[in-house]
N, C-alpha and C. Protein backbone atom coordinates (compact mmCIF):
# COMPACT_ATOMS: atom_id res chain seq x y z
N MET A 1 85.08 121.82 117.97
CA MET A 1 83.66 121.71 118.43
C MET A 1 83.39 120.21 118.72
N ASN A 2 82.65 120.00 119.74
CA ASN A 2 82.21 118.66 120.14
C ASN A 2 81.05 118.30 119.31
N ASN A 3 81.17 117.27 118.50
CA ASN A 3 80.08 116.88 117.57
C ASN A 3 79.56 115.42 117.88
N GLU A 4 79.54 115.14 119.19
CA GLU A 4 79.11 113.82 119.49
C GLU A 4 77.61 113.65 119.37
N LYS A 5 77.23 112.37 119.25
CA LYS A 5 75.79 112.02 119.15
C LYS A 5 75.20 112.20 120.51
N ILE A 6 74.25 113.13 120.65
CA ILE A 6 73.67 113.30 121.96
C ILE A 6 72.30 114.04 121.75
N MET A 7 71.44 113.76 122.71
CA MET A 7 70.12 114.45 122.73
C MET A 7 70.22 115.56 123.90
N LEU A 8 69.89 116.73 123.61
CA LEU A 8 69.69 117.74 124.63
C LEU A 8 68.20 117.76 124.98
N ILE A 9 67.91 117.55 126.28
CA ILE A 9 66.47 117.50 126.65
C ILE A 9 66.20 118.55 127.71
N TYR A 10 64.98 119.09 127.62
CA TYR A 10 64.60 120.21 128.51
C TYR A 10 63.10 120.04 128.90
N GLY A 11 62.78 120.32 130.19
CA GLY A 11 61.42 120.45 130.60
C GLY A 11 60.72 119.15 131.04
N PHE A 12 61.48 118.12 131.17
CA PHE A 12 60.91 116.76 131.61
C PHE A 12 60.99 116.56 133.07
N ILE A 13 60.01 115.89 133.66
CA ILE A 13 59.97 115.57 135.08
C ILE A 13 60.72 114.24 135.30
N GLU A 14 60.93 113.91 136.54
CA GLU A 14 61.75 112.76 136.92
C GLU A 14 61.22 111.45 136.27
N ASP A 15 59.92 111.22 136.28
CA ASP A 15 59.37 109.93 135.70
C ASP A 15 59.74 109.86 134.23
N GLU A 16 59.64 111.02 133.52
CA GLU A 16 59.94 111.04 132.10
C GLU A 16 61.42 110.85 131.85
N LEU A 17 62.27 111.33 132.77
CA LEU A 17 63.72 111.07 132.67
C LEU A 17 64.03 109.59 132.75
N ASN A 18 63.25 108.91 133.64
CA ASN A 18 63.42 107.49 133.76
C ASN A 18 63.08 106.77 132.44
N ILE A 19 62.08 107.33 131.75
CA ILE A 19 61.72 106.71 130.45
C ILE A 19 62.89 106.95 129.48
N PHE A 20 63.51 108.10 129.52
CA PHE A 20 64.65 108.35 128.61
C PHE A 20 65.81 107.39 128.95
N ASP A 21 66.03 107.11 130.26
CA ASP A 21 67.03 106.18 130.68
C ASP A 21 66.75 104.80 130.05
N TYR A 22 65.45 104.40 130.16
CA TYR A 22 65.02 103.09 129.63
C TYR A 22 65.19 103.08 128.18
N LEU A 23 64.78 104.11 127.45
CA LEU A 23 64.86 104.10 126.00
C LEU A 23 66.32 104.01 125.53
N CYS A 24 67.18 104.74 126.19
CA CYS A 24 68.57 104.76 125.74
C CYS A 24 69.21 103.37 125.97
N ASN A 25 68.87 102.67 127.05
CA ASN A 25 69.38 101.33 127.30
C ASN A 25 68.67 100.24 126.41
N GLU A 26 67.41 100.29 126.43
CA GLU A 26 66.59 99.25 125.67
C GLU A 26 66.86 99.35 124.15
N PHE A 27 66.84 100.53 123.57
CA PHE A 27 66.92 100.65 122.15
C PHE A 27 68.32 101.18 121.66
N LYS A 28 69.26 101.07 122.59
CA LYS A 28 70.64 101.49 122.26
C LYS A 28 70.72 102.83 121.60
N LEU A 29 69.99 103.79 122.24
CA LEU A 29 69.97 105.20 121.77
C LEU A 29 71.12 105.95 122.37
N PRO A 30 71.61 106.99 121.62
CA PRO A 30 72.67 107.81 122.20
C PRO A 30 72.21 108.47 123.49
N LYS A 31 73.19 108.89 124.29
CA LYS A 31 72.92 109.43 125.60
C LYS A 31 72.22 110.79 125.46
N TYR A 32 71.78 111.35 126.62
CA TYR A 32 71.13 112.61 126.60
C TYR A 32 71.78 113.49 127.70
N LYS A 33 71.55 114.79 127.52
CA LYS A 33 72.09 115.76 128.53
C LYS A 33 70.86 116.60 128.95
N ILE A 34 70.64 116.77 130.20
CA ILE A 34 69.53 117.60 130.70
C ILE A 34 69.94 119.08 130.70
N ILE A 35 69.10 119.87 130.02
CA ILE A 35 69.26 121.33 130.05
C ILE A 35 68.31 121.90 131.07
N LYS A 36 68.87 122.76 131.96
CA LYS A 36 68.06 123.34 133.04
C LYS A 36 67.76 124.79 132.63
N LYS A 37 66.75 125.34 133.26
CA LYS A 37 66.23 126.68 132.97
C LYS A 37 67.39 127.72 133.08
N ASP A 38 68.28 127.55 134.05
CA ASP A 38 69.32 128.57 134.24
C ASP A 38 70.46 128.44 133.22
N MET A 39 70.35 127.53 132.28
CA MET A 39 71.32 127.31 131.24
C MET A 39 70.79 127.99 129.91
N ALA A 40 69.61 128.55 129.92
CA ALA A 40 68.86 128.96 128.72
C ALA A 40 69.63 130.04 127.95
N LYS A 41 70.39 130.89 128.61
CA LYS A 41 71.12 132.00 127.92
C LYS A 41 72.36 131.55 127.24
N MET A 42 72.70 130.28 127.40
CA MET A 42 73.95 129.72 126.78
C MET A 42 73.65 129.35 125.30
N LYS A 43 74.66 129.42 124.52
CA LYS A 43 74.58 128.96 123.17
C LYS A 43 74.55 127.45 123.10
N VAL A 44 73.82 126.95 122.15
CA VAL A 44 73.68 125.48 121.97
C VAL A 44 75.08 124.87 121.82
N ARG A 45 75.96 125.50 121.14
CA ARG A 45 77.32 124.98 120.96
C ARG A 45 78.02 124.78 122.27
N ASP A 46 77.85 125.73 123.19
CA ASP A 46 78.45 125.64 124.54
C ASP A 46 77.84 124.53 125.37
N LEU A 47 76.52 124.35 125.20
CA LEU A 47 75.86 123.24 125.91
C LEU A 47 76.42 121.90 125.47
N LEU A 48 76.64 121.74 124.12
CA LEU A 48 77.18 120.54 123.63
C LEU A 48 78.65 120.30 124.06
N GLU A 49 79.35 121.40 124.31
CA GLU A 49 80.75 121.32 124.79
C GLU A 49 80.83 120.93 126.29
N GLY A 50 79.67 121.03 126.99
CA GLY A 50 79.65 120.76 128.39
C GLY A 50 79.90 121.94 129.28
N ILE A 51 79.92 123.12 128.70
CA ILE A 51 80.08 124.35 129.49
C ILE A 51 78.81 124.62 130.22
N ASN A 52 78.92 125.06 131.45
CA ASN A 52 77.72 125.37 132.24
C ASN A 52 77.91 126.69 132.93
N LEU A 53 77.19 127.72 132.38
CA LEU A 53 77.29 129.07 133.00
C LEU A 53 75.86 129.46 133.34
N PRO A 54 75.43 129.01 134.53
CA PRO A 54 74.04 129.36 134.93
C PRO A 54 73.72 130.84 135.00
N VAL A 55 72.57 131.18 134.52
CA VAL A 55 72.10 132.63 134.56
C VAL A 55 70.68 132.59 135.09
N VAL A 56 70.33 133.40 136.06
CA VAL A 56 69.01 133.53 136.49
C VAL A 56 68.27 134.48 135.52
N ASN A 57 66.95 134.50 135.61
CA ASN A 57 66.07 135.33 134.85
C ASN A 57 65.94 134.94 133.37
N SER A 58 66.03 133.71 133.05
CA SER A 58 65.73 133.27 131.70
C SER A 58 64.20 133.23 131.49
N LYS A 59 63.83 133.71 130.34
CA LYS A 59 62.42 133.71 130.03
C LYS A 59 62.14 132.65 128.98
N ILE A 60 62.32 131.39 129.35
CA ILE A 60 62.22 130.32 128.45
C ILE A 60 60.80 129.68 128.58
N PRO A 61 60.14 129.41 127.50
CA PRO A 61 58.76 128.79 127.54
C PRO A 61 58.85 127.44 128.34
N GLU A 62 57.71 127.17 128.97
CA GLU A 62 57.61 125.94 129.71
C GLU A 62 57.21 124.78 128.74
N GLU A 63 58.10 124.25 128.02
CA GLU A 63 57.90 123.28 126.98
C GLU A 63 58.78 122.07 127.24
N LYS A 64 58.43 120.95 126.70
CA LYS A 64 59.28 119.77 126.70
C LYS A 64 59.94 119.75 125.35
N VAL A 65 61.28 119.63 125.37
CA VAL A 65 62.06 119.70 124.13
C VAL A 65 63.08 118.67 124.03
N VAL A 66 63.27 118.07 122.89
CA VAL A 66 64.42 117.16 122.58
C VAL A 66 65.08 117.69 121.35
N LEU A 67 66.38 117.95 121.52
CA LEU A 67 67.24 118.36 120.37
C LEU A 67 68.23 117.27 120.03
N PHE A 68 68.35 116.93 118.83
CA PHE A 68 69.23 115.88 118.36
C PHE A 68 70.42 116.44 117.71
N ASN A 69 71.60 115.95 118.13
CA ASN A 69 72.86 116.37 117.54
C ASN A 69 73.60 115.21 116.91
N ASN A 70 73.90 115.36 115.64
CA ASN A 70 74.80 114.38 114.91
C ASN A 70 74.18 113.01 114.81
N PHE A 71 72.85 112.88 114.64
CA PHE A 71 72.20 111.56 114.46
C PHE A 71 72.11 111.24 113.00
N SER A 72 72.24 110.00 112.64
CA SER A 72 71.97 109.56 111.28
C SER A 72 70.45 109.59 111.07
N ASP A 73 69.96 109.52 109.78
CA ASP A 73 68.54 109.46 109.61
C ASP A 73 67.89 108.26 110.31
N LYS A 74 68.57 107.11 110.20
CA LYS A 74 68.08 105.87 110.77
C LYS A 74 67.94 106.02 112.33
N GLU A 75 68.98 106.56 112.96
CA GLU A 75 69.00 106.78 114.41
C GLU A 75 67.88 107.80 114.80
N LEU A 76 67.72 108.78 113.99
CA LEU A 76 66.73 109.81 114.29
C LEU A 76 65.37 109.20 114.22
N GLN A 77 65.05 108.39 113.20
CA GLN A 77 63.77 107.71 113.08
C GLN A 77 63.48 106.82 114.33
N LYS A 78 64.50 106.05 114.70
CA LYS A 78 64.38 105.20 115.86
C LYS A 78 64.10 105.94 117.12
N CYS A 79 64.77 107.02 117.31
CA CYS A 79 64.63 107.86 118.50
C CYS A 79 63.23 108.50 118.53
N ILE A 80 62.81 109.08 117.42
CA ILE A 80 61.51 109.79 117.36
C ILE A 80 60.39 108.75 117.61
N ARG A 81 60.45 107.62 116.99
CA ARG A 81 59.45 106.53 117.17
C ARG A 81 59.40 106.07 118.61
N SER A 82 60.62 105.90 119.22
CA SER A 82 60.61 105.41 120.64
C SER A 82 60.07 106.49 121.58
N ILE A 83 60.35 107.73 121.36
CA ILE A 83 59.86 108.78 122.21
C ILE A 83 58.34 108.93 122.03
N LYS A 84 57.85 108.88 120.83
CA LYS A 84 56.46 109.00 120.56
C LYS A 84 55.64 107.87 121.18
N ASN A 85 56.20 106.62 121.20
CA ASN A 85 55.57 105.47 121.74
C ASN A 85 55.61 105.36 123.24
N ASN A 86 56.48 106.13 123.90
CA ASN A 86 56.68 105.94 125.35
C ASN A 86 56.37 107.15 126.16
N LEU A 87 56.23 108.33 125.59
CA LEU A 87 55.87 109.52 126.42
C LEU A 87 54.42 109.84 126.20
N GLU A 88 53.78 110.30 127.28
CA GLU A 88 52.38 110.66 127.16
C GLU A 88 52.13 111.93 126.34
N SER A 89 52.95 112.94 126.64
CA SER A 89 52.79 114.20 125.90
C SER A 89 53.96 114.34 124.92
N MET A 90 53.62 114.84 123.74
CA MET A 90 54.61 114.97 122.70
C MET A 90 55.49 116.19 122.89
N PRO A 91 56.79 116.01 122.94
CA PRO A 91 57.70 117.14 123.08
C PRO A 91 57.91 117.73 121.73
N ILE A 92 58.51 118.97 121.72
CA ILE A 92 59.02 119.54 120.49
C ILE A 92 60.30 118.85 120.20
N MET A 93 60.50 118.36 118.98
CA MET A 93 61.71 117.64 118.64
C MET A 93 62.31 118.38 117.41
N ALA A 94 63.61 118.56 117.42
CA ALA A 94 64.30 119.23 116.36
C ALA A 94 65.78 118.75 116.28
N ILE A 95 66.31 118.98 115.11
CA ILE A 95 67.66 118.65 114.84
C ILE A 95 68.53 119.91 115.03
N ILE A 96 69.63 119.84 115.67
CA ILE A 96 70.54 120.98 115.78
C ILE A 96 71.24 121.20 114.44
N THR A 97 71.11 122.40 113.91
CA THR A 97 71.66 122.71 112.58
C THR A 97 72.92 123.57 112.70
N ASP A 98 73.55 123.78 111.55
CA ASP A 98 74.74 124.69 111.60
C ASP A 98 74.35 126.13 111.98
N THR A 99 73.17 126.47 111.78
CA THR A 99 72.63 127.82 112.18
C THR A 99 72.24 127.78 113.68
N SER A 100 71.40 126.84 114.08
CA SER A 100 70.86 126.84 115.41
C SER A 100 71.94 126.58 116.47
N ILE A 101 73.02 125.92 116.09
CA ILE A 101 74.09 125.66 117.06
C ILE A 101 74.71 126.95 117.62
N ASN A 102 74.55 128.09 116.94
CA ASN A 102 75.07 129.35 117.34
C ASN A 102 74.07 130.21 118.04
N TRP A 103 72.82 129.76 118.15
CA TRP A 103 71.77 130.47 118.90
C TRP A 103 71.88 130.10 120.36
N THR A 104 71.27 130.98 121.23
CA THR A 104 71.11 130.65 122.62
C THR A 104 70.00 129.62 122.71
N PHE A 105 70.06 128.78 123.72
CA PHE A 105 68.98 127.76 123.90
C PHE A 105 67.66 128.41 123.98
N GLU A 106 67.60 129.55 124.72
CA GLU A 106 66.34 130.29 124.94
C GLU A 106 65.76 130.73 123.56
N TYR A 107 66.62 131.31 122.70
CA TYR A 107 66.15 131.79 121.42
C TYR A 107 65.70 130.63 120.56
N LEU A 108 66.37 129.55 120.59
CA LEU A 108 66.03 128.38 119.80
C LEU A 108 64.67 127.82 120.16
N ILE A 109 64.42 127.71 121.49
CA ILE A 109 63.16 127.23 121.95
C ILE A 109 62.00 128.19 121.55
N GLU A 110 62.23 129.46 121.68
CA GLU A 110 61.23 130.44 121.28
C GLU A 110 60.92 130.27 119.75
N HIS A 111 61.91 130.08 118.97
CA HIS A 111 61.80 129.88 117.54
C HIS A 111 61.04 128.63 117.26
N LEU A 112 61.37 127.49 117.90
CA LEU A 112 60.67 126.22 117.74
C LEU A 112 59.24 126.33 118.18
N VAL A 113 58.92 127.03 119.20
CA VAL A 113 57.52 127.22 119.62
C VAL A 113 56.74 128.00 118.60
N GLU A 114 57.35 129.13 118.11
CA GLU A 114 56.66 129.91 117.07
C GLU A 114 56.44 129.09 115.79
N GLU A 115 57.39 128.27 115.47
CA GLU A 115 57.30 127.48 114.24
C GLU A 115 56.15 126.41 114.41
N ARG A 116 56.08 125.80 115.60
CA ARG A 116 55.04 124.86 115.86
C ARG A 116 53.66 125.55 115.79
N GLU A 117 53.54 126.69 116.31
CA GLU A 117 52.19 127.43 116.26
C GLU A 117 51.87 127.80 114.79
N TRP A 118 52.86 128.20 114.08
CA TRP A 118 52.61 128.53 112.65
C TRP A 118 52.07 127.32 111.91
N PHE A 119 52.70 126.17 112.13
CA PHE A 119 52.28 124.95 111.40
C PHE A 119 50.85 124.50 111.90
N LYS A 120 50.57 124.68 113.17
CA LYS A 120 49.27 124.32 113.67
C LYS A 120 48.21 125.20 112.95
N GLU A 121 48.43 126.46 112.83
CA GLU A 121 47.48 127.36 112.25
C GLU A 121 47.33 127.09 110.75
N HIS A 122 48.39 126.84 110.07
CA HIS A 122 48.37 126.64 108.62
C HIS A 122 48.01 125.16 108.18
N ARG A 123 48.11 124.30 109.11
CA ARG A 123 47.75 122.90 108.76
C ARG A 123 46.26 122.77 108.60
N ASN A 124 45.53 123.57 109.33
CA ASN A 124 44.08 123.49 109.31
C ASN A 124 43.45 124.50 108.33
N GLY A 125 44.33 125.09 107.49
CA GLY A 125 43.85 125.95 106.41
C GLY A 125 43.42 127.30 106.86
N VAL A 126 43.93 127.81 108.01
CA VAL A 126 43.55 129.11 108.55
C VAL A 126 44.42 130.14 107.89
C-alpha cells in the first residue's frame, strides 16, 4: 500500500486550487491530489495508489473536502491552520484512517457530511 504524505482534495474551483499550490510551496506542505466526481466509486486506498477508474453516475454531495494521509500531528496542525486562514469557505477536513481507507470515496464523503450535521445539531444543545 502506498502510504505517502498527501492530501486528497475534492470540490474546489480553479482559484482555490491555486491557493493550494501556494500553500504547498509557501508552507512546505505535502502535495495534493485532486479527486474528481467520476472517481467517487473508487476506494480511498485505490485513490492513494494512483489508480483511476472513472465511473459515471456518482451521487456524491457537492462539498469541498480535504483528506489527510500519513501526516504527523504537527504537519496536520500546520495544514489545517493554513487552509483555514486562506480559504473563504471551510471545507470538510478529515484524516484517512485504517477503516476509511477501505471505503469508497463516495461513502466516506456521505459519512463525513452526516457526521458534520450531527455535530452541528448537538453542538447547539438540540
